[in-house]
Amino acid sequence: MSDTLRDDPQPFDLHAAAHAHTVAGFTYSLRLQSHQAASLARSLRGIEAAARVLVAETGEDYSDTALVLGDYLRSGLAEAIVTMAANAGELLDRVNDQTRAAHQAAQPLR
């Protein structure tokens, strides 16, 4: 494990997080419907599971009991992570666009 992973986590910087979200185009509070929240959670759990398998293979323990993956499985897990991340991002972008449109429709024209 690298030293950066062992370091104490930095305190959450709310100002930096808000700025990053604004720069990314997320300027309104998002309301997810239950099926959207479930889909997002499913993608995030899948990413975590695939990442844990990849980390188990590349961990510090190279003993006889270490996990060994073939190239096909390793690349499949990496592609699954990319796909699930893209699906989660698309869902958030779609909800953000819908929220922006609804917010702009409710604003009087100047």
Short mmCIF file of N, CA and C in Angstrom, two decimals:
data_model
loop_
_atom_site.label_atom_id
_atom_site.label_comp_id
_atom_site.label_asym_id
_atom_site.label_seq_id
_atom_site.Cartn_x
_atom_site.Cartn_y
_atom_site.Cartn_z
N MET A 1 0.85 -1.17 0.00
CA MET A 1 0.00 0.00 0.00
C MET A 1 0.89 1.23 0.00
N SER A 2 0.53 2.22 -0.77
CA SER A 2 1.35 3.43 -0.84
C SER A 2 1.19 4.27 0.41
N ASP A 3 2.15 5.14 0.67
CA ASP A 3 2.10 6.00 1.84
C ASP A 3 0.91 6.95 1.80
N THR A 4 0.50 7.37 0.60
CA THR A 4 -0.62 8.31 0.51
C THR A 4 -1.92 7.66 0.96
N LEU A 5 -2.05 6.35 0.80
CA LEU A 5 -3.25 5.67 1.26
C LEU A 5 -3.24 5.49 2.77
N ARG A 6 -2.07 5.48 3.37
CA ARG A 6 -1.95 5.32 4.82
C ARG A 6 -2.11 6.64 5.56
N ASP A 7 -1.91 7.76 4.88
CA ASP A 7 -2.01 9.07 5.52
C ASP A 7 -3.43 9.30 6.02
N ASP A 8 -3.52 10.13 7.05
CA ASP A 8 -4.84 10.49 7.55
C ASP A 8 -5.62 11.23 6.47
N PRO A 9 -6.91 10.94 6.37
CA PRO A 9 -7.70 11.65 5.36
C PRO A 9 -7.77 13.14 5.67
N GLN A 10 -7.81 13.91 4.62
CA GLN A 10 -7.91 15.36 4.78
C GLN A 10 -9.35 15.73 5.15
N PRO A 11 -9.53 16.81 5.92
CA PRO A 11 -10.89 17.24 6.24
C PRO A 11 -11.63 17.65 4.97
N PHE A 12 -12.93 17.44 4.97
CA PHE A 12 -13.76 17.78 3.82
C PHE A 12 -13.81 19.28 3.65
N ASP A 13 -13.53 19.76 2.44
CA ASP A 13 -13.55 21.19 2.13
C ASP A 13 -14.83 21.48 1.35
N LEU A 14 -15.85 21.97 2.06
CA LEU A 14 -17.15 22.22 1.45
C LEU A 14 -17.06 23.25 0.33
N HIS A 15 -16.27 24.29 0.52
CA HIS A 15 -16.13 25.33 -0.50
C HIS A 15 -15.54 24.75 -1.78
N ALA A 16 -14.50 23.95 -1.67
CA ALA A 16 -13.89 23.34 -2.85
C ALA A 16 -14.85 22.38 -3.54
N ALA A 17 -15.61 21.62 -2.75
CA ALA A 17 -16.58 20.68 -3.34
C ALA A 17 -17.68 21.43 -4.08
N ALA A 18 -18.19 22.51 -3.48
CA ALA A 18 -19.23 23.30 -4.13
C ALA A 18 -18.71 23.93 -5.42
N HIS A 19 -17.48 24.42 -5.38
CA HIS A 19 -16.88 25.02 -6.57
C HIS A 19 -16.71 23.98 -7.68
N ALA A 20 -16.24 22.80 -7.31
CA ALA A 20 -16.05 21.73 -8.30
C ALA A 20 -17.39 21.33 -8.93
N HIS A 21 -18.44 21.25 -8.13
CA HIS A 21 -19.76 20.90 -8.66
C HIS A 21 -20.29 21.99 -9.59
N THR A 22 -20.08 23.25 -9.23
CA THR A 22 -20.52 24.36 -10.07
C THR A 22 -19.78 24.35 -11.40
N VAL A 23 -18.46 24.14 -11.36
CA VAL A 23 -17.66 24.09 -12.58
C VAL A 23 -18.13 22.94 -13.48
N ALA A 24 -18.53 21.83 -12.86
CA ALA A 24 -19.00 20.67 -13.63
C ALA A 24 -20.42 20.85 -14.15
N GLY A 25 -21.09 21.94 -13.78
CA GLY A 25 -22.43 22.21 -14.29
C GLY A 25 -23.55 21.81 -13.36
N PHE A 26 -23.23 21.34 -12.17
CA PHE A 26 -24.26 20.96 -11.20
C PHE A 26 -24.52 22.15 -10.29
N THR A 27 -25.53 22.94 -10.65
CA THR A 27 -25.80 24.17 -9.90
C THR A 27 -27.11 24.12 -9.14
N TYR A 28 -27.85 23.04 -9.23
CA TYR A 28 -29.13 22.90 -8.55
C TYR A 28 -29.13 21.61 -7.73
N SER A 29 -29.90 21.59 -6.66
CA SER A 29 -30.06 20.36 -5.89
C SER A 29 -30.79 19.35 -6.76
N LEU A 30 -30.31 18.13 -6.77
CA LEU A 30 -30.92 17.09 -7.58
C LEU A 30 -31.83 16.23 -6.72
N ARG A 31 -32.99 15.91 -7.28
CA ARG A 31 -33.91 14.99 -6.62
C ARG A 31 -33.98 13.74 -7.46
N LEU A 32 -33.51 12.65 -6.89
CA LEU A 32 -33.53 11.38 -7.60
C LEU A 32 -34.78 10.61 -7.21
N GLN A 33 -35.43 10.03 -8.20
CA GLN A 33 -36.53 9.12 -7.92
C GLN A 33 -35.94 7.83 -7.38
N SER A 34 -36.77 7.01 -6.76
CA SER A 34 -36.25 5.82 -6.09
C SER A 34 -35.51 4.89 -7.06
N HIS A 35 -36.03 4.74 -8.28
CA HIS A 35 -35.37 3.85 -9.23
C HIS A 35 -34.04 4.44 -9.70
N GLN A 36 -33.95 5.77 -9.75
CA GLN A 36 -32.69 6.40 -10.14
C GLN A 36 -31.65 6.25 -9.04
N ALA A 37 -32.08 6.44 -7.80
CA ALA A 37 -31.16 6.26 -6.67
C ALA A 37 -30.69 4.81 -6.59
N ALA A 38 -31.59 3.87 -6.84
CA ALA A 38 -31.22 2.46 -6.81
C ALA A 38 -30.22 2.14 -7.92
N SER A 39 -30.44 2.69 -9.10
CA SER A 39 -29.53 2.47 -10.22
C SER A 39 -28.15 3.04 -9.92
N LEU A 40 -28.12 4.23 -9.36
CA LEU A 40 -26.85 4.87 -9.00
C LEU A 40 -26.12 4.05 -7.93
N ALA A 41 -26.85 3.62 -6.92
CA ALA A 41 -26.25 2.81 -5.85
C ALA A 41 -25.74 1.48 -6.40
N ARG A 42 -26.49 0.88 -7.31
CA ARG A 42 -26.08 -0.39 -7.92
C ARG A 42 -24.77 -0.22 -8.69
N SER A 43 -24.66 0.87 -9.44
CA SER A 43 -23.43 1.13 -10.19
C SER A 43 -22.25 1.34 -9.25
N LEU A 44 -22.47 2.11 -8.19
CA LEU A 44 -21.38 2.38 -7.25
C LEU A 44 -20.95 1.13 -6.49
N ARG A 45 -21.92 0.28 -6.11
CA ARG A 45 -21.56 -0.99 -5.46
C ARG A 45 -20.79 -1.90 -6.42
N GLY A 46 -21.19 -1.92 -7.67
CA GLY A 46 -20.48 -2.73 -8.67
C GLY A 46 -19.07 -2.25 -8.88
N ILE A 47 -18.89 -0.93 -8.94
CA ILE A 47 -17.54 -0.37 -9.09
C ILE A 47 -16.68 -0.77 -7.90
N GLU A 48 -17.24 -0.65 -6.71
CA GLU A 48 -16.48 -1.00 -5.51
C GLU A 48 -16.10 -2.48 -5.51
N ALA A 49 -17.03 -3.35 -5.88
CA ALA A 49 -16.75 -4.78 -5.88
C ALA A 49 -15.66 -5.13 -6.89
N ALA A 50 -15.76 -4.61 -8.11
CA ALA A 50 -14.75 -4.89 -9.13
C ALA A 50 -13.39 -4.33 -8.72
N ALA A 51 -13.39 -3.14 -8.13
CA ALA A 51 -12.13 -2.53 -7.70
C ALA A 51 -11.49 -3.35 -6.58
N ARG A 52 -12.31 -3.87 -5.68
CA ARG A 52 -11.76 -4.68 -4.58
C ARG A 52 -11.10 -5.96 -5.11
N VAL A 53 -11.69 -6.56 -6.13
CA VAL A 53 -11.09 -7.75 -6.72
C VAL A 53 -9.75 -7.39 -7.36
N LEU A 54 -9.72 -6.28 -8.08
CA LEU A 54 -8.46 -5.86 -8.71
C LEU A 54 -7.40 -5.52 -7.67
N VAL A 55 -7.81 -4.88 -6.58
CA VAL A 55 -6.86 -4.54 -5.52
C VAL A 55 -6.36 -5.80 -4.83
N ALA A 56 -7.23 -6.79 -4.66
CA ALA A 56 -6.82 -8.05 -4.02
C ALA A 56 -5.73 -8.73 -4.83
N GLU A 57 -5.79 -8.58 -6.14
CA GLU A 57 -4.76 -9.19 -6.98
C GLU A 57 -3.45 -8.43 -6.90
N THR A 58 -3.51 -7.13 -6.80
CA THR A 58 -2.30 -6.32 -6.85
C THR A 58 -1.83 -5.89 -5.47
N GLY A 59 -2.37 -6.51 -4.43
CA GLY A 59 -1.98 -6.16 -3.07
C GLY A 59 -0.54 -6.52 -2.77
N GLU A 60 -0.11 -6.25 -1.55
CA GLU A 60 1.27 -6.50 -1.15
C GLU A 60 1.56 -7.98 -0.92
N ASP A 61 0.53 -8.78 -0.70
CA ASP A 61 0.72 -10.19 -0.38
C ASP A 61 0.87 -11.01 -1.66
N TYR A 62 2.10 -11.38 -1.96
CA TYR A 62 2.35 -12.21 -3.15
C TYR A 62 2.65 -13.65 -2.75
N SER A 63 2.02 -14.12 -1.68
CA SER A 63 2.23 -15.48 -1.22
C SER A 63 1.47 -16.46 -2.12
N ASP A 64 1.52 -17.72 -1.75
CA ASP A 64 0.84 -18.75 -2.54
C ASP A 64 -0.67 -18.57 -2.52
N THR A 65 -1.20 -17.85 -1.54
CA THR A 65 -2.65 -17.67 -1.43
C THR A 65 -3.13 -16.38 -2.09
N ALA A 66 -2.23 -15.64 -2.73
CA ALA A 66 -2.62 -14.39 -3.38
C ALA A 66 -3.56 -14.68 -4.55
N LEU A 67 -4.46 -13.76 -4.80
CA LEU A 67 -5.41 -13.89 -5.91
C LEU A 67 -4.69 -13.64 -7.23
N VAL A 68 -4.90 -14.52 -8.18
CA VAL A 68 -4.28 -14.38 -9.50
C VAL A 68 -5.40 -14.35 -10.53
N LEU A 69 -5.44 -13.28 -11.31
CA LEU A 69 -6.45 -13.13 -12.36
C LEU A 69 -5.79 -13.25 -13.72
N GLY A 70 -6.52 -13.79 -14.66
CA GLY A 70 -6.04 -13.82 -16.03
C GLY A 70 -6.25 -12.47 -16.69
N ASP A 71 -5.58 -12.28 -17.80
CA ASP A 71 -5.69 -11.00 -18.52
C ASP A 71 -7.13 -10.71 -18.95
N TYR A 72 -7.85 -11.75 -19.38
CA TYR A 72 -9.22 -11.57 -19.85
C TYR A 72 -10.12 -11.08 -18.72
N LEU A 73 -10.01 -11.70 -17.54
CA LEU A 73 -10.83 -11.31 -16.40
C LEU A 73 -10.44 -9.92 -15.90
N ARG A 74 -9.13 -9.65 -15.83
CA ARG A 74 -8.66 -8.33 -15.38
C ARG A 74 -9.19 -7.22 -16.28
N SER A 75 -9.09 -7.42 -17.60
CA SER A 75 -9.58 -6.37 -18.52
C SER A 75 -11.10 -6.26 -18.46
N GLY A 76 -11.78 -7.38 -18.25
CA GLY A 76 -13.24 -7.34 -18.12
C GLY A 76 -13.67 -6.55 -16.91
N LEU A 77 -12.97 -6.73 -15.79
CA LEU A 77 -13.30 -5.96 -14.58
C LEU A 77 -13.04 -4.47 -14.79
N ALA A 78 -11.94 -4.14 -15.45
CA ALA A 78 -11.64 -2.73 -15.73
C ALA A 78 -12.70 -2.12 -16.64
N GLU A 79 -13.11 -2.86 -17.67
CA GLU A 79 -14.16 -2.36 -18.57
C GLU A 79 -15.49 -2.22 -17.84
N ALA A 80 -15.78 -3.14 -16.92
CA ALA A 80 -17.02 -3.04 -16.14
C ALA A 80 -17.02 -1.78 -15.28
N ILE A 81 -15.88 -1.46 -14.69
CA ILE A 81 -15.77 -0.24 -13.89
C ILE A 81 -16.04 0.99 -14.75
N VAL A 82 -15.44 1.02 -15.93
CA VAL A 82 -15.63 2.17 -16.84
C VAL A 82 -17.10 2.28 -17.24
N THR A 83 -17.72 1.16 -17.56
CA THR A 83 -19.12 1.17 -17.99
C THR A 83 -20.04 1.63 -16.87
N MET A 84 -19.84 1.09 -15.67
CA MET A 84 -20.69 1.48 -14.54
C MET A 84 -20.49 2.95 -14.18
N ALA A 85 -19.27 3.45 -14.27
CA ALA A 85 -19.01 4.86 -13.99
C ALA A 85 -19.69 5.75 -15.04
N ALA A 86 -19.63 5.32 -16.30
CA ALA A 86 -20.28 6.08 -17.37
C ALA A 86 -21.79 6.09 -17.17
N ASN A 87 -22.37 4.95 -16.80
CA ASN A 87 -23.82 4.88 -16.55
C ASN A 87 -24.23 5.79 -15.41
N ALA A 88 -23.44 5.80 -14.33
CA ALA A 88 -23.75 6.67 -13.20
C ALA A 88 -23.63 8.14 -13.60
N GLY A 89 -22.59 8.47 -14.35
CA GLY A 89 -22.42 9.86 -14.80
C GLY A 89 -23.53 10.31 -15.73
N GLU A 90 -23.95 9.43 -16.63
CA GLU A 90 -25.05 9.77 -17.55
C GLU A 90 -26.35 9.99 -16.79
N LEU A 91 -26.61 9.16 -15.78
CA LEU A 91 -27.82 9.34 -14.98
C LEU A 91 -27.80 10.69 -14.28
N LEU A 92 -26.67 11.04 -13.66
CA LEU A 92 -26.57 12.33 -12.97
C LEU A 92 -26.68 13.50 -13.95
N ASP A 93 -26.07 13.38 -15.12
CA ASP A 93 -26.18 14.44 -16.13
C ASP A 93 -27.62 14.61 -16.60
N ARG A 94 -28.32 13.50 -16.82
CA ARG A 94 -29.71 13.56 -17.28
C ARG A 94 -30.60 14.21 -16.22
N VAL A 95 -30.44 13.81 -14.95
CA VAL A 95 -31.23 14.42 -13.88
C VAL A 95 -30.88 15.89 -13.72
N ASN A 96 -29.60 16.24 -13.86
CA ASN A 96 -29.18 17.63 -13.76
C ASN A 96 -29.80 18.46 -14.89
N ASP A 97 -29.80 17.92 -16.11
CA ASP A 97 -30.41 18.64 -17.24
C ASP A 97 -31.90 18.85 -17.02
N GLN A 98 -32.59 17.83 -16.51
CA GLN A 98 -34.02 17.94 -16.23
C GLN A 98 -34.29 18.98 -15.14
N THR A 99 -33.44 18.98 -14.11
CA THR A 99 -33.60 19.94 -13.01
C THR A 99 -33.35 21.35 -13.50
N ARG A 100 -32.31 21.53 -14.33
CA ARG A 100 -32.01 22.85 -14.88
C ARG A 100 -33.17 23.36 -15.72
N ALA A 101 -33.71 22.50 -16.58
CA ALA A 101 -34.83 22.90 -17.44
C ALA A 101 -36.06 23.27 -16.60
N ALA A 102 -36.34 22.50 -15.57
CA ALA A 102 -37.49 22.80 -14.71
C ALA A 102 -37.27 24.10 -13.96
N HIS A 103 -36.05 24.33 -13.51
CA HIS A 103 -35.74 25.56 -12.77
C HIS A 103 -35.85 26.78 -13.69
N GLN A 104 -35.35 26.65 -14.92
CA GLN A 104 -35.41 27.77 -15.86
C GLN A 104 -36.84 28.04 -16.30
N ALA A 105 -37.66 27.00 -16.41
CA ALA A 105 -39.06 27.19 -16.79
C ALA A 105 -39.83 27.92 -15.70
N ALA A 106 -39.42 27.75 -14.46
CA ALA A 106 -40.11 28.40 -13.35
C ALA A 106 -39.66 29.84 -13.14
N GLN A 107 -38.54 30.23 -13.76
CA GLN A 107 -38.03 31.59 -13.62
C GLN A 107 -38.72 32.52 -14.61
N PRO A 108 -39.12 33.70 -14.16
CA PRO A 108 -39.70 34.66 -15.10
C PRO A 108 -38.62 35.14 -16.08
N LEU A 109 -39.03 35.38 -17.30
CA LEU A 109 -38.10 35.88 -18.31
C LEU A 109 -37.77 37.33 -18.00
N ARG A 110 -36.53 37.70 -18.24
CA ARG A 110 -36.10 39.10 -17.97
C ARG A 110 -36.10 39.90 -19.22
#
